[in-house]
Coordinates of C-alpha atoms in Angstrom, one line a residue:
Chain A
X1 CA -68.4 23.1 -11.8
X2 CA -67.7 26.7 -12.4
X3 CA -67.3 28.8 -9.2
X4 CA -68.3 32.5 -9.3
X5 CA -65.1 34.6 -10.0
X6 CA -66.0 37.0 -7.2
X7 CA -65.6 34.1 -4.7
X8 CA -62.0 33.8 -5.9
X9 CA -61.4 37.5 -6.0
X10 CA -62.7 38.2 -2.4
X11 CA -61.1 35.0 -0.9
X12 CA -57.8 36.0 -2.4
X13 CA -58.1 39.6 -1.2
X14 CA -59.0 38.5 2.3
X15 CA -56.2 36.0 2.6
X16 CA -53.7 38.5 1.2
X17 CA -54.9 41.1 3.7
X18 CA -54.2 38.7 6.5
X19 CA -50.8 37.7 5.1
X20 CA -49.8 41.4 4.9
X21 CA -51.5 43.0 7.9
X22 CA -51.2 40.3 10.5
X23 CA -47.4 40.7 11.0
X24 CA -47.7 44.5 10.9
X25 CA -50.5 44.6 13.5
X26 CA -49.6 41.6 15.7
X27 CA -45.9 40.9 15.6
X28 CA -43.9 43.5 17.4
X29 CA -40.8 41.4 18.1
X30 CA -38.5 39.6 15.7
X31 CA -39.2 36.0 14.7
X32 CA -36.8 33.9 16.6
X33 CA -36.6 30.7 14.5
X34 CA -33.6 30.9 12.3
X35 CA -35.1 28.2 10.0
X36 CA -38.4 30.0 9.5
X37 CA -36.6 33.3 8.9
X38 CA -34.3 31.7 6.4
X39 CA -37.2 29.9 4.7
X40 CA -39.2 33.1 4.3
X41 CA -36.0 34.8 3.0
X42 CA -35.6 32.4 0.1
X43 CA -39.3 32.1 -0.8
X44 CA -39.6 35.2 -3.0
X45 CA -36.6 34.2 -5.1
X46 CA -37.7 30.6 -5.4
X47 CA -41.3 31.2 -6.2
X48 CA -40.6 33.9 -8.8
X49 CA -37.9 31.8 -10.5
X50 CA -40.2 28.7 -10.6
X51 CA -43.0 30.7 -12.1
X52 CA -40.9 32.3 -14.8
X53 CA -39.2 29.2 -16.2
X54 CA -40.4 27.5 -18.4
X55 CA -43.6 29.7 -18.5
X56 CA -41.8 32.5 -20.4
X57 CA -40.9 30.1 -23.2
X58 CA -44.4 28.9 -23.6
X59 CA -46.0 32.4 -23.4
X60 CA -44.9 33.6 -26.8
X61 CA -46.0 32.5 -30.3
X62 CA -42.7 30.7 -30.8
X63 CA -40.4 29.2 -28.2
X64 CA -37.5 30.8 -30.0
X65 CA -38.7 34.4 -29.1
X66 CA -39.5 33.2 -25.6
X67 CA -36.0 31.9 -25.1
X68 CA -34.6 35.1 -26.5
X69 CA -36.7 37.1 -24.1
X70 CA -35.5 34.9 -21.2
X71 CA -31.8 35.6 -22.1
X72 CA -32.4 39.4 -22.6
X73 CA -34.4 39.6 -19.4
X74 CA -31.7 37.9 -17.3
X75 CA -28.9 39.9 -18.9
X76 CA -30.7 43.2 -18.5
X77 CA -31.6 42.5 -14.9
X78 CA -28.0 41.4 -14.2
X79 CA -26.9 44.9 -15.2
X80 CA -29.5 46.4 -12.9
X81 CA -31.7 47.8 -15.7
X82 CA -34.6 48.2 -13.3
X83 CA -38.2 46.8 -13.3
X84 CA -39.5 48.9 -16.2
X85 CA -36.6 48.6 -18.5
X86 CA -36.3 44.9 -18.1
X87 CA -40.0 44.3 -18.8
X88 CA -39.9 46.6 -21.9
X89 CA -36.6 44.9 -23.0
X90 CA -38.3 41.5 -22.9
X91 CA -41.3 42.8 -24.8
X92 CA -39.2 44.4 -27.5
X93 CA -37.2 41.2 -27.9
X94 CA -40.3 39.2 -28.6
X95 CA -41.7 41.9 -30.9
X96 CA -38.6 42.1 -33.0
X97 CA -37.8 38.4 -33.1
X98 CA -41.4 37.6 -34.1
X99 CA -41.3 40.2 -36.9
X100 CA -38.4 38.2 -38.2
X101 CA -39.9 34.8 -37.5
X102 CA -43.4 35.7 -38.8
X103 CA -42.9 38.7 -41.1
X104 CA -46.1 40.6 -41.8
X105 CA -47.3 40.7 -45.4
X106 CA -46.3 44.3 -46.1
X107 CA -42.8 43.6 -44.8
X108 CA -42.4 40.5 -46.9
X109 CA -43.5 42.4 -50.0
X110 CA -41.2 45.2 -49.2
X111 CA -38.3 42.9 -48.9
X112 CA -39.4 41.0 -52.1
X113 CA -39.7 37.7 -50.3
Chain B
X1 CA -31.7 56.4 18.8
X2 CA -34.3 56.7 16.1
X3 CA -35.7 60.2 15.6
X4 CA -39.4 60.5 15.5
X5 CA -40.8 60.9 12.0
X6 CA -44.2 59.6 12.7
X7 CA -46.1 62.8 12.5
X8 CA -49.5 63.5 11.0
X9 CA -48.5 66.7 9.4
X10 CA -47.6 64.9 6.2
X11 CA -48.0 67.1 3.1
X12 CA -44.3 67.0 2.3
X13 CA -44.1 63.3 3.1
X14 CA -47.0 62.6 0.8
X15 CA -45.4 64.5 -2.1
X16 CA -42.1 62.6 -1.4
X17 CA -44.0 59.3 -1.8
X18 CA -45.8 60.6 -4.9
X19 CA -42.5 61.3 -6.6
X20 CA -41.4 57.7 -6.1
X21 CA -44.8 56.6 -7.3
X22 CA -44.2 57.9 -10.9
X23 CA -41.7 55.3 -12.1
X24 CA -43.5 52.6 -10.2
X25 CA -46.8 53.5 -11.8
X26 CA -45.3 53.3 -15.3
X27 CA -43.8 49.9 -14.6
X28 CA -47.1 48.7 -13.0
X29 CA -49.1 49.8 -16.0
X30 CA -47.1 47.8 -18.5
X31 CA -47.0 44.7 -16.4
X32 CA -50.7 44.9 -15.3
X33 CA -51.7 45.2 -18.9
X34 CA -50.1 41.8 -19.5
X35 CA -51.8 40.5 -16.4
X36 CA -55.2 41.7 -17.7
X37 CA -54.7 39.5 -20.8
X38 CA -54.3 36.5 -18.5
X39 CA -57.5 37.7 -16.6
X40 CA -59.3 37.7 -20.0
X41 CA -58.1 34.2 -20.7
X42 CA -59.5 33.1 -17.3
X43 CA -62.9 34.5 -18.3
X44 CA -63.0 37.6 -16.1
X45 CA -64.6 40.8 -17.1
X46 CA -62.5 44.0 -17.1
X47 CA -64.3 45.2 -14.0
X48 CA -63.6 41.9 -12.2
X49 CA -60.0 42.0 -13.2
X50 CA -59.6 45.6 -12.1
X51 CA -61.3 44.9 -8.8
X52 CA -59.0 41.8 -8.3
X53 CA -55.9 44.1 -8.9
X54 CA -57.2 46.9 -6.6
X55 CA -57.9 44.4 -3.8
X56 CA -54.9 42.2 -4.2
X57 CA -51.9 44.3 -5.4
X58 CA -49.9 41.2 -6.2
X59 CA -48.3 40.5 -9.5
X60 CA -47.2 36.9 -9.1
X61 CA -50.1 36.2 -6.8
X62 CA -52.7 37.5 -9.3
X63 CA -51.0 35.7 -12.1
X64 CA -51.4 32.5 -10.1
X65 CA -55.0 33.4 -9.2
X66 CA -56.0 33.9 -12.8
X67 CA -54.5 30.6 -13.8
X68 CA -56.4 28.9 -11.0
X69 CA -59.7 30.6 -12.1
X70 CA -59.0 29.5 -15.7
X71 CA -58.6 25.9 -14.4
X72 CA -61.7 26.2 -12.2
X73 CA -59.5 25.1 -9.3
X74 CA -61.0 24.4 -5.9
X75 CA -61.0 27.4 -3.5
X76 CA -58.7 25.6 -1.1
X77 CA -56.0 25.5 -3.8
X78 CA -56.4 29.2 -4.2
X79 CA -55.9 29.8 -0.5
X80 CA -52.8 27.6 -0.2
X81 CA -51.4 29.2 -3.4
X82 CA -52.0 32.7 -2.0
X83 CA -50.3 31.8 1.2
X84 CA -47.3 30.2 -0.4
X85 CA -46.8 32.6 -3.3
X86 CA -47.3 35.6 -1.1
X87 CA -45.3 34.4 1.9
X88 CA -42.8 37.1 1.0
X89 CA -45.3 39.7 2.0
X90 CA -45.6 38.0 5.4
X91 CA -41.8 38.4 5.7
X92 CA -41.9 42.0 4.5
X93 CA -44.7 42.6 7.0
X94 CA -42.5 41.3 9.8
X95 CA -39.6 43.5 8.6
X96 CA -41.9 46.5 8.3
X97 CA -43.3 46.0 11.8
X98 CA -39.8 46.6 13.0
X99 CA -39.8 50.0 11.3
X100 CA -43.1 51.1 12.7
X101 CA -43.2 53.6 15.6
X102 CA -44.4 51.8 18.7
X103 CA -47.4 54.2 19.0
X104 CA -48.5 53.6 15.4
X105 CA -52.3 53.1 15.5
X106 CA -53.9 49.8 14.5
X107 CA -55.6 51.5 11.5
X108 CA -52.3 52.9 10.2
X109 CA -50.7 49.5 10.6
X110 CA -53.5 47.9 8.7
X111 CA -53.3 50.5 6.0
X112 CA -49.5 50.3 5.6
X113 CA -49.7 46.5 5.7
X114 CA -52.5 46.3 3.1
X115 CA -50.3 48.0 0.5
X116 CA -47.1 45.9 0.9
X117 CA -45.8 45.1 -2.5
X118 CA -42.2 44.4 -3.5
X119 CA -41.8 48.0 -4.7
X120 CA -43.7 49.8 -1.9
X121 CA -41.8 47.7 0.6
X122 CA -38.4 48.6 -0.9
X123 CA -39.2 52.3 -0.9
X124 CA -40.7 52.3 2.6
X125 CA -37.9 50.6 4.4
X126 CA -35.3 52.6 2.5
X127 CA -36.6 55.8 4.1
X128 CA -34.8 56.8 7.3
X129 CA -36.8 56.8 10.5
X130 CA -40.2 55.4 11.4
X131 CA -42.8 54.4 8.8
X132 CA -45.2 57.2 7.9
X133 CA -48.7 56.4 6.5
X134 CA -48.6 59.7 4.5
X135 CA -45.6 58.3 2.6
X136 CA -47.5 55.1 1.9
X137 CA -50.4 57.3 0.7
X138 CA -48.1 59.1 -1.7
X139 CA -46.6 55.9 -3.0
X140 CA -50.0 54.4 -3.8
X141 CA -51.5 57.6 -5.2
X142 CA -50.5 56.9 -8.8
X143 CA -49.1 53.4 -8.8
X144 CA -52.2 51.6 -7.4
X145 CA -54.7 53.2 -9.8
X146 CA -52.3 52.5 -12.6
X147 CA -52.1 48.8 -11.6
X148 CA -55.9 48.4 -11.5
X149 CA -56.6 50.4 -14.7
X150 CA -53.8 48.6 -16.5
X151 CA -55.3 45.2 -15.6
X152 CA -58.8 46.3 -16.6
X153 CA -57.6 47.7 -19.9
X154 CA -55.5 44.6 -20.7
X155 CA -58.6 42.5 -20.0
X156 CA -60.8 44.8 -22.2
X157 CA -58.6 45.3 -25.2
X158 CA -56.2 42.5 -24.9
X159 CA -58.4 40.4 -27.1
X160 CA -58.8 42.9 -29.9
X161 CA -55.0 43.3 -30.0
X162 CA -53.2 41.4 -32.8
X163 CA -51.7 38.1 -31.7
X164 CA -48.2 39.7 -32.3
X165 CA -48.8 42.3 -29.6
X166 CA -50.4 39.8 -27.1
X167 CA -47.3 37.7 -27.5
X168 CA -45.1 40.8 -27.0
X169 CA -46.9 41.9 -23.8
X170 CA -47.1 38.4 -22.4
X171 CA -43.4 38.4 -21.3
X172 CA -43.6 41.8 -19.5
X173 CA -44.5 40.1 -16.2
X174 CA -41.6 37.7 -16.4
X175 CA -39.3 40.6 -17.2
X176 CA -40.4 42.2 -14.0
X177 CA -39.8 38.9 -12.1
X178 CA -36.2 38.9 -13.5
X179 CA -35.7 42.4 -12.3
X180 CA -36.6 41.3 -8.8
X181 CA -34.6 38.1 -8.5
X182 CA -31.5 38.6 -10.7
X183 CA -29.9 41.6 -9.0
X184 CA -29.8 39.9 -5.5
X185 CA -28.5 36.7 -7.2
X186 CA -25.7 38.7 -8.7
X187 CA -24.6 39.9 -5.2
X188 CA -25.2 36.6 -3.4
X189 CA -23.8 33.3 -4.7
X190 CA -26.2 31.3 -2.7
X191 CA -29.3 33.1 -4.1
X192 CA -27.7 32.6 -7.6
X193 CA -27.4 28.9 -7.0
X194 CA -30.9 28.7 -5.7
X195 CA -32.3 30.5 -8.7
X196 CA -30.4 28.3 -11.2
X197 CA -31.7 25.2 -9.3
X198 CA -35.2 26.6 -9.5
X199 CA -35.0 27.1 -13.2
X200 CA -33.7 23.6 -13.8
X201 CA -36.2 21.9 -11.4
X202 CA -39.1 23.9 -12.7
X203 CA -38.2 23.0 -16.3
X204 CA -38.0 19.3 -15.5
X205 CA -41.3 19.3 -13.4
X206 CA -43.2 21.2 -16.1
X207 CA -41.7 19.4 -19.2
X208 CA -41.5 15.7 -18.0
X209 CA -44.8 13.8 -18.3
X210 CA -43.8 12.0 -15.1
X211 CA -45.2 15.0 -13.2
X212 CA -48.4 15.4 -15.2
X213 CA -50.5 14.3 -12.2
X214 CA -49.9 17.7 -10.5
X215 CA -51.7 20.9 -11.7
X216 CA -49.5 23.9 -12.5
X217 CA -50.4 25.6 -9.2
X218 CA -49.5 22.5 -7.2
X219 CA -46.2 22.3 -9.0
X220 CA -45.4 25.9 -8.0
X221 CA -46.4 25.2 -4.3
X222 CA -44.4 22.0 -4.0
X223 CA -41.3 23.4 -5.7
X224 CA -41.4 26.6 -3.6
X225 CA -41.8 24.9 -0.3
X226 CA -39.2 22.2 -1.1
X227 CA -36.5 24.3 -2.5
X228 CA -36.9 27.1 0.1
X229 CA -36.8 24.6 2.9
X230 CA -33.7 22.8 1.6
X231 CA -32.0 26.2 1.1
X232 CA -32.9 27.3 4.6
X233 CA -31.5 24.1 6.1
X234 CA -28.3 24.1 4.1
X235 CA -27.7 27.9 4.0
X236 CA -29.4 29.5 7.0
X237 CA -29.7 33.2 6.3
X238 CA -28.4 35.5 9.0
X239 CA -29.9 39.0 8.8
X240 CA -27.3 40.3 11.3
X241 CA -24.5 39.3 8.9
X242 CA -26.3 40.7 5.9
X243 CA -26.8 44.0 7.7
X244 CA -23.1 44.1 8.6
X245 CA -22.2 43.5 5.0
X246 CA -24.6 46.2 3.9
X247 CA -23.0 48.7 6.3
X248 CA -19.6 47.8 5.0
X249 CA -20.8 48.6 1.5
X250 CA -22.1 52.0 2.6

């Protein structure tokens, strides 16, 4: 059964609104539980890491370009390249490596392949 | 004692926020374009995808949302997913609440809370003094429209783009995720260990047929809760110590 996309969109928007605004509007003191605070501290790193690997390798036309983008992304981020540069670096890596892996016709002719 | 910066005469504060908004908007546009391609794959129209971005302002969350829509997943899965993937916004909301002036009105709190993203949060708490809604207004002035327009555009023209460019843009989102998780991992060995563990565990769970009974969204939820809980038990994080380390660095 296909659910109307607007149901997803508005449900998500409402839940997110609660997630973000509830602590801002209600909680005026620090959360005491050390476990909950630690858990929430690790969540962003864990969830983003889990969502990135192996998805990045499967997102591209060839797993080779995906793995290269993975390496370039980690190295660029390691040297604090910033959000925009890391994203562009990964994109360019895929573009260039796939130009080599799947050369377009004009390029093959140019190189006499 | 904190000095009071929560004033409603905010033209300069607004412009200050707007300056920070420029680089964020550029990053958002590239990343949301890639997100729009995912929205298209999930069967959304450009308007729907733009609306989803405008109302949600969440990269990883929306990416998960579009995957769930593509899979026609039950709404309850979307709700659990949203809560888990965006739990960090809850934490950021808690942290931000400590920066708000005690007399900040309910509507201002709601407004500043609604626009919590990784980038807006980082900029907001980095400013000295109390949170100022005019600063938030400046921050979102360029970045949020860029985010929504980028998604809609990616959804609209992502499909007439050559396969080569789709493949190219598809990794932008993951690049942004690296930029968020790797720099802290470099500073903190525990985070580094946790991230490596996540990569390995996620690889196994997604590649071994043993785990095929779980949907992609469920795998993310289970791994996130499990690994974060284990890390919290083994390496409780003390914000006081972290703050002291920070002040030593400065």
